[in-house]
PDB file of C-alpha atoms in Angstrom:
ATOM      1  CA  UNK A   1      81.626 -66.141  98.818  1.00 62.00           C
ATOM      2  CA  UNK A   2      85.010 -65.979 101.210  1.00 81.00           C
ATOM      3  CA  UNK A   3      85.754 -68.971 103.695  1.00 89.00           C
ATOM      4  CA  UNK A   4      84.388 -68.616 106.889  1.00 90.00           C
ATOM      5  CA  UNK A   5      86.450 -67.292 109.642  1.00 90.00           C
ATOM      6  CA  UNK A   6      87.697 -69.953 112.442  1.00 93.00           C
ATOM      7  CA  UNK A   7      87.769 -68.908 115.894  1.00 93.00           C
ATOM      8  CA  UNK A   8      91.324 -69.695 118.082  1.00 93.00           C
ATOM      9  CA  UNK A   9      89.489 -73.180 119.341  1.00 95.00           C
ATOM     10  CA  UNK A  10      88.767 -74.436 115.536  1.00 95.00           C
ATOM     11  CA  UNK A  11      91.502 -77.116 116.110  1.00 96.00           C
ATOM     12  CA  UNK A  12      90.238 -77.737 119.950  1.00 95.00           C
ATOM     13  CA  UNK A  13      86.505 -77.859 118.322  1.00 96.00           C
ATOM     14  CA  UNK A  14      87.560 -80.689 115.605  1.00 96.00           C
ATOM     15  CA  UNK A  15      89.715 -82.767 117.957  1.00 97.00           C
ATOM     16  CA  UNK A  16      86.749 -83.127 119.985  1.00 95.00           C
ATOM     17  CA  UNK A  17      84.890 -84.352 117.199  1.00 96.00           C
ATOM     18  CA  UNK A  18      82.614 -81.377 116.833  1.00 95.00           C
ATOM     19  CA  UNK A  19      80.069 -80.984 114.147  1.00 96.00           C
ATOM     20  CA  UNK A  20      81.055 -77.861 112.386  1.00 95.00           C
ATOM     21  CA  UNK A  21      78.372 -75.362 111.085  1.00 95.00           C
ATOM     22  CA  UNK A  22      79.113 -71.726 109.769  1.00 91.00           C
ATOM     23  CA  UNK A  23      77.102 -69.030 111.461  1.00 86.00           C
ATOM     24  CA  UNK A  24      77.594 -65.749 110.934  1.00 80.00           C
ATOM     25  CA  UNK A  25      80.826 -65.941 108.332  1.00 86.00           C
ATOM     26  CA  UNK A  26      82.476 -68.222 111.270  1.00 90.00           C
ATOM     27  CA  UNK A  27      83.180 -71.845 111.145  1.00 94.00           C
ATOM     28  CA  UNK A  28      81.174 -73.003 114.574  1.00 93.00           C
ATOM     29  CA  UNK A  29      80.450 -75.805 116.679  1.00 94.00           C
ATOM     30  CA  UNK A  30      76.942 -76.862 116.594  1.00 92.00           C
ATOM     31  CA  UNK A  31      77.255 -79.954 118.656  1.00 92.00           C
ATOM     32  CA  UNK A  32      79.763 -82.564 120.084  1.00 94.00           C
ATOM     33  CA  UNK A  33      79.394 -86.254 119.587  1.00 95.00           C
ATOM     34  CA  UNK A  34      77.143 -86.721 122.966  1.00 93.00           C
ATOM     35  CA  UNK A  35      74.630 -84.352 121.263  1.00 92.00           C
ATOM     36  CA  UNK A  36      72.872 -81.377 122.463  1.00 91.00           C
ATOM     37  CA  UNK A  37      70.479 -82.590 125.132  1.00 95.00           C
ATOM     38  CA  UNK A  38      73.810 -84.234 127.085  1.00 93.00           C
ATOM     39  CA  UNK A  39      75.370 -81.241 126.512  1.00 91.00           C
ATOM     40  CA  UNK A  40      72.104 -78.597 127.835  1.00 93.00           C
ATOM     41  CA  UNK A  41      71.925 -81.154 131.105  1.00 95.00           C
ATOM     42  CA  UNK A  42      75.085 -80.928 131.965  1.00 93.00           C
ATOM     43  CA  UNK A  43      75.489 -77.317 131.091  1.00 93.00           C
ATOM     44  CA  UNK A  44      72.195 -76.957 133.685  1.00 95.00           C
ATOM     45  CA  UNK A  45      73.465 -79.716 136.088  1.00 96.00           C
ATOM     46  CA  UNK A  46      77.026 -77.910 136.236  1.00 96.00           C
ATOM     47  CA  UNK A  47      78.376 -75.712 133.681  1.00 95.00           C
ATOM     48  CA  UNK A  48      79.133 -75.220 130.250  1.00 92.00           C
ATOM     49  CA  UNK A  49      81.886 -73.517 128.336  1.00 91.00           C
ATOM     50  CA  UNK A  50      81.366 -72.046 125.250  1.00 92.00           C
ATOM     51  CA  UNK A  51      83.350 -70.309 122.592  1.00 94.00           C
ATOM     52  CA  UNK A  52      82.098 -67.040 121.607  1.00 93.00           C
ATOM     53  CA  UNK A  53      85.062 -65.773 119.874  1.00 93.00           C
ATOM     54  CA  UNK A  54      82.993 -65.142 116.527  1.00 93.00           C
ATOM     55  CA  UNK A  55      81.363 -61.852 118.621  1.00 94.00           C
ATOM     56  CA  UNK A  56      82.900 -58.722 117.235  1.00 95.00           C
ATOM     57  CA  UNK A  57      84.791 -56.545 120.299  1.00 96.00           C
ATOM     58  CA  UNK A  58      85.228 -53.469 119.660  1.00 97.00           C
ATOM     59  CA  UNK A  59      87.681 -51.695 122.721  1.00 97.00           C
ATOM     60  CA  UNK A  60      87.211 -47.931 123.441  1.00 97.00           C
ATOM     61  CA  UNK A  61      90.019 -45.835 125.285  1.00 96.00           C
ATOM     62  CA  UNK A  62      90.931 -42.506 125.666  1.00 94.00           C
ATOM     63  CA  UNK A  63      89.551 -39.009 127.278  1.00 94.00           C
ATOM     64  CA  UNK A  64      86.516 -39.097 125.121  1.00 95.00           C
ATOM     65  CA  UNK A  65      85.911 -42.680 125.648  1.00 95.00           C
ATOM     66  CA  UNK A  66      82.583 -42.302 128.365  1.00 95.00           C
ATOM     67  CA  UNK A  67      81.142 -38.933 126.174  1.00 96.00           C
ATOM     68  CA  UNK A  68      81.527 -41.359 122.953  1.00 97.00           C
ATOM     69  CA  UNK A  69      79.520 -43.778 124.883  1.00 97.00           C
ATOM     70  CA  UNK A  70      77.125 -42.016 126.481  1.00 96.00           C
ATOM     71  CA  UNK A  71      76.282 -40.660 123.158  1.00 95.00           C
ATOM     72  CA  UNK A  72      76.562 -43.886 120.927  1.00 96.00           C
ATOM     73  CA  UNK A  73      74.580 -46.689 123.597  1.00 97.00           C
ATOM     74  CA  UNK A  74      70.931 -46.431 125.356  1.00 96.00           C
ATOM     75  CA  UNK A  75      72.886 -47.374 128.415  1.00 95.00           C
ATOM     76  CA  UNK A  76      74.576 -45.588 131.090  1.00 95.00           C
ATOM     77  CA  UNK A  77      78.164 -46.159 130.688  1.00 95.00           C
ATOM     78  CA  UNK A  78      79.807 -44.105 133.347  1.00 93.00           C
ATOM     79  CA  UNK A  79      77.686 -45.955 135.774  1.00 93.00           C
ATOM     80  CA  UNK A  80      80.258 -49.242 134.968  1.00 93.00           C
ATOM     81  CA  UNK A  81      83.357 -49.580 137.431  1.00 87.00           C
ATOM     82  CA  UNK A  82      85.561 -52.554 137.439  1.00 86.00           C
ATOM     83  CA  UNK A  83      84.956 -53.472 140.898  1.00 86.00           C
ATOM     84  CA  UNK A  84      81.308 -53.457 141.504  1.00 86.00           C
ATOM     85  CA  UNK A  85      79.287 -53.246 138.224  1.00 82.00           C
ATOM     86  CA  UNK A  86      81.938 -54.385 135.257  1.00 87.00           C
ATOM     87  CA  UNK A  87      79.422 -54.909 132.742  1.00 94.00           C
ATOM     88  CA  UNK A  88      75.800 -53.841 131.315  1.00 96.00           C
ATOM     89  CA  UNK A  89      73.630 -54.965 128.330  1.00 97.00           C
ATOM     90  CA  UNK A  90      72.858 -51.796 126.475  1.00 97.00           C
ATOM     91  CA  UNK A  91      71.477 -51.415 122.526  1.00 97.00           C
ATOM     92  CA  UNK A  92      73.415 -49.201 119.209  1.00 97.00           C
ATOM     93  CA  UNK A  93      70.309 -47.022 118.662  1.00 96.00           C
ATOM     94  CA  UNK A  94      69.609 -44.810 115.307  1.00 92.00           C
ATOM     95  CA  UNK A  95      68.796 -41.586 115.291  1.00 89.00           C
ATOM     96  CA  UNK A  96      65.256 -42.379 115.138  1.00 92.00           C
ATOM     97  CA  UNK A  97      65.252 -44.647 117.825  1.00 89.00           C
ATOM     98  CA  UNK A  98      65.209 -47.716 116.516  1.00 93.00           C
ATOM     99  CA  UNK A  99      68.135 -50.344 116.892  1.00 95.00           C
ATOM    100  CA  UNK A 100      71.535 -51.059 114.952  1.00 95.00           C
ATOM    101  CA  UNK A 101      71.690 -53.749 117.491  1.00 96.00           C
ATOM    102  CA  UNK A 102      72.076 -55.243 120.884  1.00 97.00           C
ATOM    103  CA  UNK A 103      75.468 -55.512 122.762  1.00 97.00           C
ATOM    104  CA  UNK A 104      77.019 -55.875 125.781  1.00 97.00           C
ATOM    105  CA  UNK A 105      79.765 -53.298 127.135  1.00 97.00           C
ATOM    106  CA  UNK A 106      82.097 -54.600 129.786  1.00 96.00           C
ATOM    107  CA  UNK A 107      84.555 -52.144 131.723  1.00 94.00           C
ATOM    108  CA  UNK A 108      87.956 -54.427 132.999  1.00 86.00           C
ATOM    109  CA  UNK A 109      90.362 -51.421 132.966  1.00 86.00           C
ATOM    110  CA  UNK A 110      90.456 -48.274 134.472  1.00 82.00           C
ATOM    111  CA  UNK A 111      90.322 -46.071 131.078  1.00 84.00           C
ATOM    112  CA  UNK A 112      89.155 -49.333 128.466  1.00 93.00           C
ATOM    113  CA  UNK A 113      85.981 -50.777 128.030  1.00 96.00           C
ATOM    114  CA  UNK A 114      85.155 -53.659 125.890  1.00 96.00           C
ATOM    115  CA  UNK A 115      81.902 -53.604 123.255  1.00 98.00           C
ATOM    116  CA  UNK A 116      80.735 -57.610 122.161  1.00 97.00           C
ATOM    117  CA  UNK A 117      77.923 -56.730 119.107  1.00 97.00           C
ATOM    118  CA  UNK A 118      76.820 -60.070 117.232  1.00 94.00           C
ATOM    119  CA  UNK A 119      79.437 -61.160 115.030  1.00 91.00           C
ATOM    120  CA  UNK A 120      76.510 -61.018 112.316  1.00 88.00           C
ATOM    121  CA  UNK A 121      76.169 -57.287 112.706  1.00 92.00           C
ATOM    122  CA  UNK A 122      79.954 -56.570 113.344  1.00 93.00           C
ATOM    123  CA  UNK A 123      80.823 -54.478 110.368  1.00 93.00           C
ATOM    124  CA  UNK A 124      77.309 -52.719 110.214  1.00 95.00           C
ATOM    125  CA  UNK A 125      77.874 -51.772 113.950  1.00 96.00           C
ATOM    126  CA  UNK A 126      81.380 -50.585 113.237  1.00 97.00           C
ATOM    127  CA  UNK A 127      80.324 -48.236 110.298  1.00 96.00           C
ATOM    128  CA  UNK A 128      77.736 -46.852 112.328  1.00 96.00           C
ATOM    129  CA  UNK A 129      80.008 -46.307 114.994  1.00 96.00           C
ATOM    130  CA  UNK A 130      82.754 -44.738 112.729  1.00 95.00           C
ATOM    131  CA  UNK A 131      79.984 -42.251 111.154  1.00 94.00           C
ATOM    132  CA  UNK A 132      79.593 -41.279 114.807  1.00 93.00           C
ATOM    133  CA  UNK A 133      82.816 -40.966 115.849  1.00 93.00           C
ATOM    134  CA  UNK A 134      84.536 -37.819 114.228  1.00 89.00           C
ATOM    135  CA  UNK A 135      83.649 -34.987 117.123  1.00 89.00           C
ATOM    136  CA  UNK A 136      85.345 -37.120 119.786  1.00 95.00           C
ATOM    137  CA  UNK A 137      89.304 -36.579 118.921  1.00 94.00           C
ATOM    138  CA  UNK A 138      91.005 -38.448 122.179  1.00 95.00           C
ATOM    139  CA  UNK A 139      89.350 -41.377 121.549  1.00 95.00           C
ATOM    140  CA  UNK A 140      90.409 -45.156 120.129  1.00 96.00           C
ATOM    141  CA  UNK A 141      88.254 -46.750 119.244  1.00 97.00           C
ATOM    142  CA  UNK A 142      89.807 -50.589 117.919  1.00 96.00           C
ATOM    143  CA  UNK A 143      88.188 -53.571 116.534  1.00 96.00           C
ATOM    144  CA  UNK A 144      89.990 -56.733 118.204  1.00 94.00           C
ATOM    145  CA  UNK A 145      87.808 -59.065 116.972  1.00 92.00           C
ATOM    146  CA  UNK A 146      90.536 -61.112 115.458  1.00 86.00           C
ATOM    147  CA  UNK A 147      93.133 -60.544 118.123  1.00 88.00           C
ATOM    148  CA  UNK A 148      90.951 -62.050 120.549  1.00 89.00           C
ATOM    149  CA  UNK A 149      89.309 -65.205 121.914  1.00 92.00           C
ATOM    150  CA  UNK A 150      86.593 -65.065 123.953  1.00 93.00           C
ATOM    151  CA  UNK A 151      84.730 -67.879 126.028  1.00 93.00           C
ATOM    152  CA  UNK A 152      81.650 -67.789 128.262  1.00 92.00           C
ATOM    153  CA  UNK A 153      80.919 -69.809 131.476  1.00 92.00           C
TER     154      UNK A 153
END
């Protein structure tokens, strides 16, 4: 089995005396040394930070970028704008309706729009989606999963 990946905050993680768990092929923080009911109450009382870099992102640009989307997610992606509505939970489905998975699509560019799947289904999702994608020809479609950090408020 291959070592688990570290997110950019590994070192941030261990000099705050986190207790490190893998989950999902990524080396993760499972709880600091106040524990995890100090940490839910404050996260409820104020706010919490958390590093989600271990979610794959997939980006999608180009001319075919909204037809590839409209055709690959149960959502409505053209319905997204950056200033209003920048981001939608939507589902991968199969061609018989069932689910590859559940992800969120976020649009914080004009022309670019950012896919988070679950970093457990990362390289299932981006098979399907590269089985999918040969009819759309101005399209990227990139997986910056390791180029890029990621935290949620």
């Amino acid at each position: 089995m291959s070592e688990p990946h570290k997110t950019p905050f590994y070192d941030q993680h261990l000099a705050l005396d986190a207790k490190m768990v893998e989950f999902g092929g990524w080396e993760m923080p499972l709880m600091y040394p106040d524990g995890i009911i100090s940490e839910h109450l404050n996260t409820r009382r104020k706010a919490g930070l958390f590093d989600v870099s271990h979610m794959g992102r997939f980006l999608i640009r180009g001319k075919d970028a909204i037809p590839f989307l409209q055709h690959v997610l149960t959502s409505n992606a053209a319905s997204l704008d950056i200033h209003t509505v920048g981001a939608q939970y939507t589902l991968i489905p199969t061609e018989t309706g069932g689910a590859v998975d559940d992800a969120y699509l976020y649009r914080f560019q004009e022309n670019e729009y950012l896919l988070v799947v679950n970093a457990a289904n990362r390289d299932k999702d981006w098979l399907h989606f590269q089985n999918l994608v040969g009819s759309f020809h101005e399209l990227q479609l990139l997986d910056h999963t390791g180029e890029m950090a990621m935290l949620s408020l």
